[in-house]
mmCIF file of C-alpha atoms and ligand atoms in Angstrom:
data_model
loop_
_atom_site.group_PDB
_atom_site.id
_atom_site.type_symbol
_atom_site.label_atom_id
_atom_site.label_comp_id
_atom_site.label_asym_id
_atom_site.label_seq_id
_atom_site.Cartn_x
_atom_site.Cartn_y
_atom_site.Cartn_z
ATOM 1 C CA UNK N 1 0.000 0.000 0.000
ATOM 2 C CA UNK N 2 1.477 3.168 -0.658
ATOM 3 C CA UNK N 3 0.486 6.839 -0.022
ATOM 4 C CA UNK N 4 2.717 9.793 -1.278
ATOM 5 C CA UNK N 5 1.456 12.709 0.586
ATOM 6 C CA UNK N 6 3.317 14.179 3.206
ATOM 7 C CA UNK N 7 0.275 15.973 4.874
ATOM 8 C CA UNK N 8 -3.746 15.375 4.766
ATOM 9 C CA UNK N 9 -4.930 18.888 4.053
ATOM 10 C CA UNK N 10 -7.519 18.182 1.905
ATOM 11 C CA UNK N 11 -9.756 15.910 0.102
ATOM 12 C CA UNK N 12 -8.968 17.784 -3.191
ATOM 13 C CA UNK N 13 -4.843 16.611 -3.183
ATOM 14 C CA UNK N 14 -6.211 12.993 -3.096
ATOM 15 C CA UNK N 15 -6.512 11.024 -6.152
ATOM 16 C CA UNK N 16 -9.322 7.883 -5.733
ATOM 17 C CA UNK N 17 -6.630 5.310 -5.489
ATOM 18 C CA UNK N 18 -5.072 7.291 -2.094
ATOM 19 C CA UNK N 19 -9.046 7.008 -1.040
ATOM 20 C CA UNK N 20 -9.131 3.613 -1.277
ATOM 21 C CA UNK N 21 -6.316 3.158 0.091
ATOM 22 C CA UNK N 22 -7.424 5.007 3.339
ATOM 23 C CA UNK N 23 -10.793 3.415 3.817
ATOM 24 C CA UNK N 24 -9.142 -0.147 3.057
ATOM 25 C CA UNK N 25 -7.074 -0.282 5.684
ATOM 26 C CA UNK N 26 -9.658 1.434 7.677
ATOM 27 C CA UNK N 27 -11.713 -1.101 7.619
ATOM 28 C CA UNK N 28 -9.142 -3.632 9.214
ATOM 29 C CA UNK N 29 -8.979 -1.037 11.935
ATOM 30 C CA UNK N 30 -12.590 -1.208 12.431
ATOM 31 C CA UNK N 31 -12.399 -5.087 12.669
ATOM 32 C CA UNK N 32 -9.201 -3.924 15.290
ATOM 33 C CA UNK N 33 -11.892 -2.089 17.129
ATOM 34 C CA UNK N 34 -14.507 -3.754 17.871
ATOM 35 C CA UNK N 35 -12.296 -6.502 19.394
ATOM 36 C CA UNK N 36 -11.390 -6.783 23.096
ATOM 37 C CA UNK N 37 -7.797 -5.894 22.669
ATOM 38 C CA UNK N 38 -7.252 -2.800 20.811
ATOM 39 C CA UNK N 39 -4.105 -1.886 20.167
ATOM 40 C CA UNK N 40 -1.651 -1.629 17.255
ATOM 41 C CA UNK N 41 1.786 -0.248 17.370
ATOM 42 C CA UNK N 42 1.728 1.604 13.924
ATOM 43 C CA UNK N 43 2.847 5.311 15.686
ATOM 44 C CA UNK N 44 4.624 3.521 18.436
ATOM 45 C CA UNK N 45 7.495 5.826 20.095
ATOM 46 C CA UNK N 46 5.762 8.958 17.578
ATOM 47 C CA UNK N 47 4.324 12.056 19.056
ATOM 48 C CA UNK N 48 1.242 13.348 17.984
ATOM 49 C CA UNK N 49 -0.108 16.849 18.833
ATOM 50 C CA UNK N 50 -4.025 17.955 18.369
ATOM 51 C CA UNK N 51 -4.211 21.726 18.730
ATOM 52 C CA UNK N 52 -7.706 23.284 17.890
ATOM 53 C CA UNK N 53 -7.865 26.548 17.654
ATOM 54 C CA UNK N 54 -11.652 25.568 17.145
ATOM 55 C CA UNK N 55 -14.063 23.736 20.248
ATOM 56 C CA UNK N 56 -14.782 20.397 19.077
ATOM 57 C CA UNK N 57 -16.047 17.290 20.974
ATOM 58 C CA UNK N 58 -16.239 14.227 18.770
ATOM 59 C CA UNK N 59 -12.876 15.137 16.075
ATOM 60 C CA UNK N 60 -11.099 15.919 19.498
ATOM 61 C CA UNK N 61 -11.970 12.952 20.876
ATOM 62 C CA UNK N 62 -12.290 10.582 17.724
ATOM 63 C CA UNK N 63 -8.075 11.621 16.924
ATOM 64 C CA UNK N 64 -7.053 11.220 20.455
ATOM 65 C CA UNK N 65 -8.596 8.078 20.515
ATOM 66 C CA UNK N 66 -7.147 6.715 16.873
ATOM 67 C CA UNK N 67 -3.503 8.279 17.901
ATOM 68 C CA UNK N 68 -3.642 6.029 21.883
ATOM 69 C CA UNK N 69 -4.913 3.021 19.709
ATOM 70 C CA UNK N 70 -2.044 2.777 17.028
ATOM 71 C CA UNK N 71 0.505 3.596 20.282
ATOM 72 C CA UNK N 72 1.556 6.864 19.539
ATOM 73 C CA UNK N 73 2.257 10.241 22.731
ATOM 74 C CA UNK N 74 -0.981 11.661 22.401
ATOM 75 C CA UNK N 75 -1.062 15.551 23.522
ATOM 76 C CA UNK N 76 -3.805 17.974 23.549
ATOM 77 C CA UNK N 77 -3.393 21.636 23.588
ATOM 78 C CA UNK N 78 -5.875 23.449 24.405
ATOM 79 C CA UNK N 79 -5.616 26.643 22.178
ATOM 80 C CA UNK N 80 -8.567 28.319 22.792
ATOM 81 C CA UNK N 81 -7.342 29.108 26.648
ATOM 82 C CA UNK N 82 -3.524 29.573 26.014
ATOM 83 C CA UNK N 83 -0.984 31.763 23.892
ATOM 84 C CA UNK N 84 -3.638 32.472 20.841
ATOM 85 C CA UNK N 85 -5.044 34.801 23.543
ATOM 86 C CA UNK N 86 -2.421 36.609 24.347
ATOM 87 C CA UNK N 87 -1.519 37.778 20.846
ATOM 88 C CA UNK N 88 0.767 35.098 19.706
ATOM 89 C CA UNK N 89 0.562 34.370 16.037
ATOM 90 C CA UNK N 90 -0.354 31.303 14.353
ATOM 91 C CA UNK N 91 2.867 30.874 13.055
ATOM 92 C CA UNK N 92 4.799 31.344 16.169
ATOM 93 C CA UNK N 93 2.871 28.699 18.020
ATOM 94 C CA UNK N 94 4.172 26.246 14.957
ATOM 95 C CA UNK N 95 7.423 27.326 15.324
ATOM 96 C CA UNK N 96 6.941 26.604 19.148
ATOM 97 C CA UNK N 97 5.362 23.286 18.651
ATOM 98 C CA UNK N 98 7.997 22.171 15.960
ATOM 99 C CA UNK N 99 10.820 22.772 18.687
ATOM 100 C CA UNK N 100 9.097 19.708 20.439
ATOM 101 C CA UNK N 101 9.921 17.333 17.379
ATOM 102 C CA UNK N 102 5.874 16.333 17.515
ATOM 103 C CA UNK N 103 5.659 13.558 14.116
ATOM 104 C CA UNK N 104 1.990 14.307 13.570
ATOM 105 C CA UNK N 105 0.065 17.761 13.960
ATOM 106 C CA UNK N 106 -3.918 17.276 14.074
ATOM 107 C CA UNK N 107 -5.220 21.069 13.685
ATOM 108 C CA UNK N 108 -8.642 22.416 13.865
ATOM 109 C CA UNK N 109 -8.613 25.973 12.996
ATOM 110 C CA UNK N 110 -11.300 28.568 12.213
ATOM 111 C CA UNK N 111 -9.962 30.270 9.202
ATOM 112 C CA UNK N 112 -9.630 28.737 5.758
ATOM 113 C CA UNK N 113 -6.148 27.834 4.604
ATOM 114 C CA UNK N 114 -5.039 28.499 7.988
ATOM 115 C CA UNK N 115 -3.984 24.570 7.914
ATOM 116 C CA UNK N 116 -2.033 24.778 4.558
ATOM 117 C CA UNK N 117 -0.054 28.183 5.743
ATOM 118 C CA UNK N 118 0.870 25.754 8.974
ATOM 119 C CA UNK N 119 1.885 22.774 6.958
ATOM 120 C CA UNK N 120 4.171 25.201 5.182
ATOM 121 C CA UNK N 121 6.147 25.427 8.863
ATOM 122 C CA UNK N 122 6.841 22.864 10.445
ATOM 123 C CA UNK N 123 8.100 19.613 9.918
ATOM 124 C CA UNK N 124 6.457 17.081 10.873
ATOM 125 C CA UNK N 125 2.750 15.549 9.035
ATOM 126 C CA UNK N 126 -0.067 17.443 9.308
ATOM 127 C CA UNK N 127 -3.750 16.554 9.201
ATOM 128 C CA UNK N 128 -6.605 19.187 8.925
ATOM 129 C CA UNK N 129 -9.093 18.859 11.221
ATOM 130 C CA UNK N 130 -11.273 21.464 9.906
ATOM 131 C CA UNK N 131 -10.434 24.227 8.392
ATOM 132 C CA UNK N 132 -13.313 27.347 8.226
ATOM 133 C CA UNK N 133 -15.161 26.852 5.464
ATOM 134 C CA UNK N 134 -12.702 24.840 3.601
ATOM 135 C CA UNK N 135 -12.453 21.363 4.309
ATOM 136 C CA UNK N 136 -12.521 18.378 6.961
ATOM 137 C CA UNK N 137 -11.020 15.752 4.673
ATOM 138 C CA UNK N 138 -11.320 13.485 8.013
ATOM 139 C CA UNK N 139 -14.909 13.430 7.537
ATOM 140 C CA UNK N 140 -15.374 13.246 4.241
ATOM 141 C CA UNK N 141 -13.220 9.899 4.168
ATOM 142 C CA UNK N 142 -15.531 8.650 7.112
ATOM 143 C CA UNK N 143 -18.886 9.349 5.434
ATOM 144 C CA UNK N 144 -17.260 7.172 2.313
ATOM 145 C CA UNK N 145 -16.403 4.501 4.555
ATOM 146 C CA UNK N 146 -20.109 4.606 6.395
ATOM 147 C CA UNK N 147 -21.474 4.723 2.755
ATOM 148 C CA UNK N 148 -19.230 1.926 0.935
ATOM 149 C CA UNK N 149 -20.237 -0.667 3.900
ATOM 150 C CA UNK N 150 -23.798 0.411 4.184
ATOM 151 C CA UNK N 151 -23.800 0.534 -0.274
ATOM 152 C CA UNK N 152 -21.602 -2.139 -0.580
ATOM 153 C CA UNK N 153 -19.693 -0.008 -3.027
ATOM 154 C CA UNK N 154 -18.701 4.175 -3.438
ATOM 155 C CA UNK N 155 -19.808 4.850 -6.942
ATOM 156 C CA UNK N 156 -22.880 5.508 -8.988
ATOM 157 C CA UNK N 157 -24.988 6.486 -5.880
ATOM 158 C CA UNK N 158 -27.631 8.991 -5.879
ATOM 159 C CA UNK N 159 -26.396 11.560 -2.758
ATOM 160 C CA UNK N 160 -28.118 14.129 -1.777
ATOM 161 C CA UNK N 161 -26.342 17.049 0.806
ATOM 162 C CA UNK N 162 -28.805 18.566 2.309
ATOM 163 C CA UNK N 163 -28.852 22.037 4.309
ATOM 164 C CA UNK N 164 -26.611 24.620 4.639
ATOM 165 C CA UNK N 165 -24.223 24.287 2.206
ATOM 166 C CA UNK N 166 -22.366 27.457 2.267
ATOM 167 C CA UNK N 167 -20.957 27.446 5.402
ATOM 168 C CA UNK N 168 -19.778 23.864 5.781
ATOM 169 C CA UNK N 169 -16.567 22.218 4.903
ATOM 170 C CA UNK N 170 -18.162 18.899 5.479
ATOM 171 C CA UNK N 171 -20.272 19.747 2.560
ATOM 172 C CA UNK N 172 -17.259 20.827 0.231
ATOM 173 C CA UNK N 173 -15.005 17.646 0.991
ATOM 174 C CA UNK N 174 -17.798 15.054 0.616
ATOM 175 C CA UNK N 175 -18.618 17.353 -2.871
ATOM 176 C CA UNK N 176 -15.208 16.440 -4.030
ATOM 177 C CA UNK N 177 -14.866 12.776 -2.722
ATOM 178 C CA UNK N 178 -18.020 11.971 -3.783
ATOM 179 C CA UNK N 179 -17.376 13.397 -6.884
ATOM 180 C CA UNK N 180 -14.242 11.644 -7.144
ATOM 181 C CA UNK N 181 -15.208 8.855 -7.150
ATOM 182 C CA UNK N 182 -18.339 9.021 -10.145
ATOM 183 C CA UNK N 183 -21.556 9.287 -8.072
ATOM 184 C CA UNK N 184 -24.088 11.805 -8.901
ATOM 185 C CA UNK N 185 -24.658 14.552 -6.104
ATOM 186 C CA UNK N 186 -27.725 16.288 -5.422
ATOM 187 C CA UNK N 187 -27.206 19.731 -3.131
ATOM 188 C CA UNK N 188 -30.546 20.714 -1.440
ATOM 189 C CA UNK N 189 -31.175 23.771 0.445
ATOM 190 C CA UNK N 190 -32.455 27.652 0.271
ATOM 191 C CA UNK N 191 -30.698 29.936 -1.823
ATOM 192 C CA UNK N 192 -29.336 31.808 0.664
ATOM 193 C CA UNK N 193 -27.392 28.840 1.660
ATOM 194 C CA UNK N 194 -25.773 28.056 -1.505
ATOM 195 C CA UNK N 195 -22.273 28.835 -2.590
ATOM 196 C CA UNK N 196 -22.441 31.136 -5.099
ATOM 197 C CA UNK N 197 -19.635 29.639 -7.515
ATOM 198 C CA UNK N 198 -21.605 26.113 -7.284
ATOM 199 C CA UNK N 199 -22.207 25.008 -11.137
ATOM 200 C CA UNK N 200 -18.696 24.901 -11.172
ATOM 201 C CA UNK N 201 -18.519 21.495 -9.396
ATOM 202 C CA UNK N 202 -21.305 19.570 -11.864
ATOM 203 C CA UNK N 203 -23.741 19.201 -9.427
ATOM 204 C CA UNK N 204 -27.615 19.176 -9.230
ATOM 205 C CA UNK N 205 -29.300 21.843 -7.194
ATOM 206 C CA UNK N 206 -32.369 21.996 -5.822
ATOM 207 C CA UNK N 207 -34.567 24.668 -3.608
ATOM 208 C CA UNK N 208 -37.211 22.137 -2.701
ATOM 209 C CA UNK N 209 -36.235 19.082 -0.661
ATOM 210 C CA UNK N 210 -39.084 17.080 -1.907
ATOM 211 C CA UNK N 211 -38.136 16.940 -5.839
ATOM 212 C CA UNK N 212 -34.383 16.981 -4.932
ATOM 213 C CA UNK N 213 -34.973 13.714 -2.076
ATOM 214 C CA UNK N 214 -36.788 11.485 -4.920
ATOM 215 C CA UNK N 215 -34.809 8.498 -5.451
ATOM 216 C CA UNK N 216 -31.745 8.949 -4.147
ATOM 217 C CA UNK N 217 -29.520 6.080 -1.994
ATOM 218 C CA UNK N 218 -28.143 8.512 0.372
ATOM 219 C CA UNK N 219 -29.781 11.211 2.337
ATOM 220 C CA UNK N 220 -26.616 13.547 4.189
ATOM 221 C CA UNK N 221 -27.938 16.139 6.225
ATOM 222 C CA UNK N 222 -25.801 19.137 7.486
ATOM 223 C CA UNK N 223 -26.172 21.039 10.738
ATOM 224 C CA UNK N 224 -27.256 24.818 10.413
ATOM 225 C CA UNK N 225 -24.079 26.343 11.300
ATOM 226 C CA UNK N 226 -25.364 29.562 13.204
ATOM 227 C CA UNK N 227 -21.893 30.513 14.318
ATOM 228 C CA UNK N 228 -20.838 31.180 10.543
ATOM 229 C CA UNK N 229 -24.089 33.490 9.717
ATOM 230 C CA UNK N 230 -24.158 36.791 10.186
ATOM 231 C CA UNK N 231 -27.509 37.782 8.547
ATOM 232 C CA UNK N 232 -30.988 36.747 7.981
ATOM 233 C CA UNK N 233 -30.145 33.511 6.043
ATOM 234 C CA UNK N 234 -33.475 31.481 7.613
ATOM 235 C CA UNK N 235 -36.957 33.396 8.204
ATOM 236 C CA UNK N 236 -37.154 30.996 11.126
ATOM 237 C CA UNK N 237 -35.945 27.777 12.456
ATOM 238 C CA UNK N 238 -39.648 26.735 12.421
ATOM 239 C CA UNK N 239 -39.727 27.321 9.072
ATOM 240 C CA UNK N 240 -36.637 26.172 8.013
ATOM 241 C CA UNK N 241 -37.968 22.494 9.277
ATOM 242 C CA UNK N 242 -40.727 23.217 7.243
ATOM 243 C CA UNK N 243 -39.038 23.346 4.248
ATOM 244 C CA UNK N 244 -35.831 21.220 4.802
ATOM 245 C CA UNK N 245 -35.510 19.402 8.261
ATOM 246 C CA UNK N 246 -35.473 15.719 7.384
ATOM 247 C CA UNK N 247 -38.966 14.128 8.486
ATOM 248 C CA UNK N 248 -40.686 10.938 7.436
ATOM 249 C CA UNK N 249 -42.851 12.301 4.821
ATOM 250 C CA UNK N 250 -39.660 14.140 3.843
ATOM 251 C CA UNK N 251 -37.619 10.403 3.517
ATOM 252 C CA UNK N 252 -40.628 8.448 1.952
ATOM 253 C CA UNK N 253 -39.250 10.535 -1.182
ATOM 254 C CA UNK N 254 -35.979 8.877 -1.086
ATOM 255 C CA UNK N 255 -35.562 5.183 -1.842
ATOM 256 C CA UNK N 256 -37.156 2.614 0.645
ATOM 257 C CA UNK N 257 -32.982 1.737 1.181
ATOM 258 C CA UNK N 258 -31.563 5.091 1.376
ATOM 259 C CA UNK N 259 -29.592 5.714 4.427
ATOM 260 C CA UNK N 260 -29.258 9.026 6.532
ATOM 261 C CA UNK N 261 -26.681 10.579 7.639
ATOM 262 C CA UNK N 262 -25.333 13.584 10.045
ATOM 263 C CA UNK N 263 -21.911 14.983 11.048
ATOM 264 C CA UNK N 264 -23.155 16.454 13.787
ATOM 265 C CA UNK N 265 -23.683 17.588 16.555
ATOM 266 C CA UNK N 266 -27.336 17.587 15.626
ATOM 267 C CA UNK N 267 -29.851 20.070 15.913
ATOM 268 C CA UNK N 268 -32.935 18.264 16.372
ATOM 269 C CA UNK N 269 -36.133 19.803 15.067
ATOM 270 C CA UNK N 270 -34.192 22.057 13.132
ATOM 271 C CA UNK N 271 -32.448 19.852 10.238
ATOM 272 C CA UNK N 272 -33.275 16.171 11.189
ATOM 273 C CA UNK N 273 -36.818 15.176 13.412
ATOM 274 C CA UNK N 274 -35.283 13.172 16.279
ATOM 275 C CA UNK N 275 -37.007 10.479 15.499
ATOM 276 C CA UNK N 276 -35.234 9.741 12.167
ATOM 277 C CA UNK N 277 -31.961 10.222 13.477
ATOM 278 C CA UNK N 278 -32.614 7.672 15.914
ATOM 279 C CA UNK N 279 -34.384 5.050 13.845
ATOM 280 C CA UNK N 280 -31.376 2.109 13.210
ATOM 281 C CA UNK N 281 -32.823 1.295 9.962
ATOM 282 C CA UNK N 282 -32.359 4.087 8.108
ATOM 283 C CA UNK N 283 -30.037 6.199 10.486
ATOM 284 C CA UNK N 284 -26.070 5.587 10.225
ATOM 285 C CA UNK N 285 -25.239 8.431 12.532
ATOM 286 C CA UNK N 286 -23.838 6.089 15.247
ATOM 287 C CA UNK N 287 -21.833 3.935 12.815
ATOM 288 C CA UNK N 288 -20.302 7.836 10.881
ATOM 289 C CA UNK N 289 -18.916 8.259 14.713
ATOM 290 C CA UNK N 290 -17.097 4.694 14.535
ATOM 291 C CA UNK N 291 -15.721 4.824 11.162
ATOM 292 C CA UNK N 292 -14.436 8.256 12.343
ATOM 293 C CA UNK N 293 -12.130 6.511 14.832
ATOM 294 C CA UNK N 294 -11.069 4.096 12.201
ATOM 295 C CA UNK N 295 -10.498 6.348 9.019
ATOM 296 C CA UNK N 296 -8.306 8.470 11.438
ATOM 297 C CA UNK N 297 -6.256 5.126 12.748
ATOM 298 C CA UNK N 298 -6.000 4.651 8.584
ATOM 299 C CA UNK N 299 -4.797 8.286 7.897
ATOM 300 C CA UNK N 300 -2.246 8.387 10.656
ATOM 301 C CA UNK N 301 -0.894 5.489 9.966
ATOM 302 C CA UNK N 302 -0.150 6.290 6.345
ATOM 303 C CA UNK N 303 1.366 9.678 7.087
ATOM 304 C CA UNK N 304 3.584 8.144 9.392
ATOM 305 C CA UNK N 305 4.983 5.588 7.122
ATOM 306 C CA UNK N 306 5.723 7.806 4.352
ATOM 307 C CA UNK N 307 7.074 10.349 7.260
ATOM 308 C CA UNK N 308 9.421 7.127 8.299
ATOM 309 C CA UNK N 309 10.012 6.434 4.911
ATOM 310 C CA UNK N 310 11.506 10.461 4.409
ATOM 311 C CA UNK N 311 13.737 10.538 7.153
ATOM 312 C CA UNK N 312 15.111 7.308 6.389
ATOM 313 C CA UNK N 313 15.771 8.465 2.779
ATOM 314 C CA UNK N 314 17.370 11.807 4.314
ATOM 315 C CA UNK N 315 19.379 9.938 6.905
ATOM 316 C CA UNK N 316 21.270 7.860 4.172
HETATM 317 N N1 LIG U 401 -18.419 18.691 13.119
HETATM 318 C C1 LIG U 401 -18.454 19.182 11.752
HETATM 319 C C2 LIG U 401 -17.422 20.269 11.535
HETATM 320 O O1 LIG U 401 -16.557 20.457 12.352
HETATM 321 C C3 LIG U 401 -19.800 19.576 11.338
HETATM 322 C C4 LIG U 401 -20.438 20.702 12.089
HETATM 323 O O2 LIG U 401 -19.820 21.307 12.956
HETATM 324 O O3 LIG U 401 -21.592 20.974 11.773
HETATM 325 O O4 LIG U 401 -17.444 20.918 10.510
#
């Protein structure tokens, strides 16, 4: 198996064969997983380093998890309290970190391209977390994984993304992965929450969730990210459900099959009934969380053997 890239900034650097290789040997770490025994030795005697400039619960705890699993010296700074307050640059903090020879640098960070500018700085491999509005290559690679074992396969599926589009970076990297790898996407969702460049990626887009839900094998549903909006994007959250929270009238639409999914964290009876997102059969939102841990293990460990594989080549 081999995987060129020094850092995973982005789904958009990937070609599909670096894909499957990710979610392949994910899926032996989800078999790793669910036994008794969980541990690997793949970043043995590495240091890893997750600093989010951003909160986060489940990528927080989904890397620090993957990163104690495979063996590595799992660290978490917590930016949000320490030096960003007091002025220092992003930059400077790198430079500080890269003093501590870390191997592999998770960031979260609020501000698009902030990721790239500190994978230009250090050295060491470094995995974006989620980067603004950019991307979260992470989860992108998770909802393939949750969609090739639910599909049995990642091409020619009907997807729709549903919500608001604009703001999220889960939305761009599954747009390119998905695209990647031939199915057709559907984007649903108000005007207002549309990317204005959007033609540009070949997709279908629809303003009404019931013609744009018809037939399709996967229903992905995106949180309303109210922290990114600075204007009157909704008239209400009442009527936003309305219009585009994910109901069972809503789902009849889609194929009897299709599965739903959710990045989260949720906002129940806003974009999803509670209900749905609970219901086993048609709900993978549990199962996105565990291929999370697993398509991190798969990332980590990849970076870290071509990292191995660099300083051995620069050492002789
Ligand atoms: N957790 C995802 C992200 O960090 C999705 C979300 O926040 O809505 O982008």
């Amino acid at each position: 198996m081999t995987f060129s890239h020094k850092h995973l900034l982005g789904i958009e650097h990937l070609h599909p064969r670096d894909i499957t290789a990710i979610l392949d040997l994910a899926d032996e770490y989800v078999d790793l997983n669910r036994r008794a025994e969980k541990h690997a030795d793949a970043l043995r005697g590495l240091t890893q380093v997750n600093m989010f400039f951003e909160n986060s619960t489940r990528t927080q705890a989904s890397f620090e998890l993957a990163g104690k699993r495979l063996g590595a010296d799992v660290m978490n700074m917590a930016m949000q309290a320490s030096s960003i307050k007091k002025g220092e640059t992003l930059i400077d903090t790198a430079m500080t970190l890269n003093a501590m020879h870390p191997d592999l640098l998770v960031v979260r960070h609020p501000h698009s391209g902030a990721v790239d500018l500190l994978a230009q700085k250090v050295n060491c491999a470094v995995l974006n977390a989620g980067d603004g509005r950019h991307e979260h290559p992470t989860q992108a690679l998770l909802d393939a994984l949750t969609i090739r074992r639910a599909k049995g396969r990642l091409h020619r599926l009907n997807i729709a993304i549903c919500g608001d589009i604009a703001h999220s970076r889960v939305a761009r990297s599954n747009l390119i992965l998905l695209g990647k790898m031939e199915n057709r996407i559907r984007l649903i969702g108000p005007p207002t929450l549309m990317p204005s460049q959007i033609s540009e990626f070949g997709v279908e887009v629809y303003d009404d969730m019931r013609e744009g839900l018809q037939d399709v094998d996967v229903v992905m549903m995106l949180r309303l990210q109210k922290e990114r909006m600075d204007g009157g994007f909704i008239p209400s959250e009442r009527e936003y459900y309305h219009r585009y929270g994910l109901d069972a009238e809503k789902l009849a639409l889609a194929k009897p099959d299709a599965i739903v999914m959710h990045p989260g964290p949720m906002n129940r009876g806003v974009e999803i009934d509670g209900t749905i997102a609970d219901d086993i059969n048609r709900s993978v939102i549990q199962e996105q969380v565990e291929m999370g841990v697993a398509v991190r293990m798969a990332a980590m460990d990849l970076l870290a053997r071509a990292l191995k594989a660099q300083r051995l080549a620069e050492a002789g």
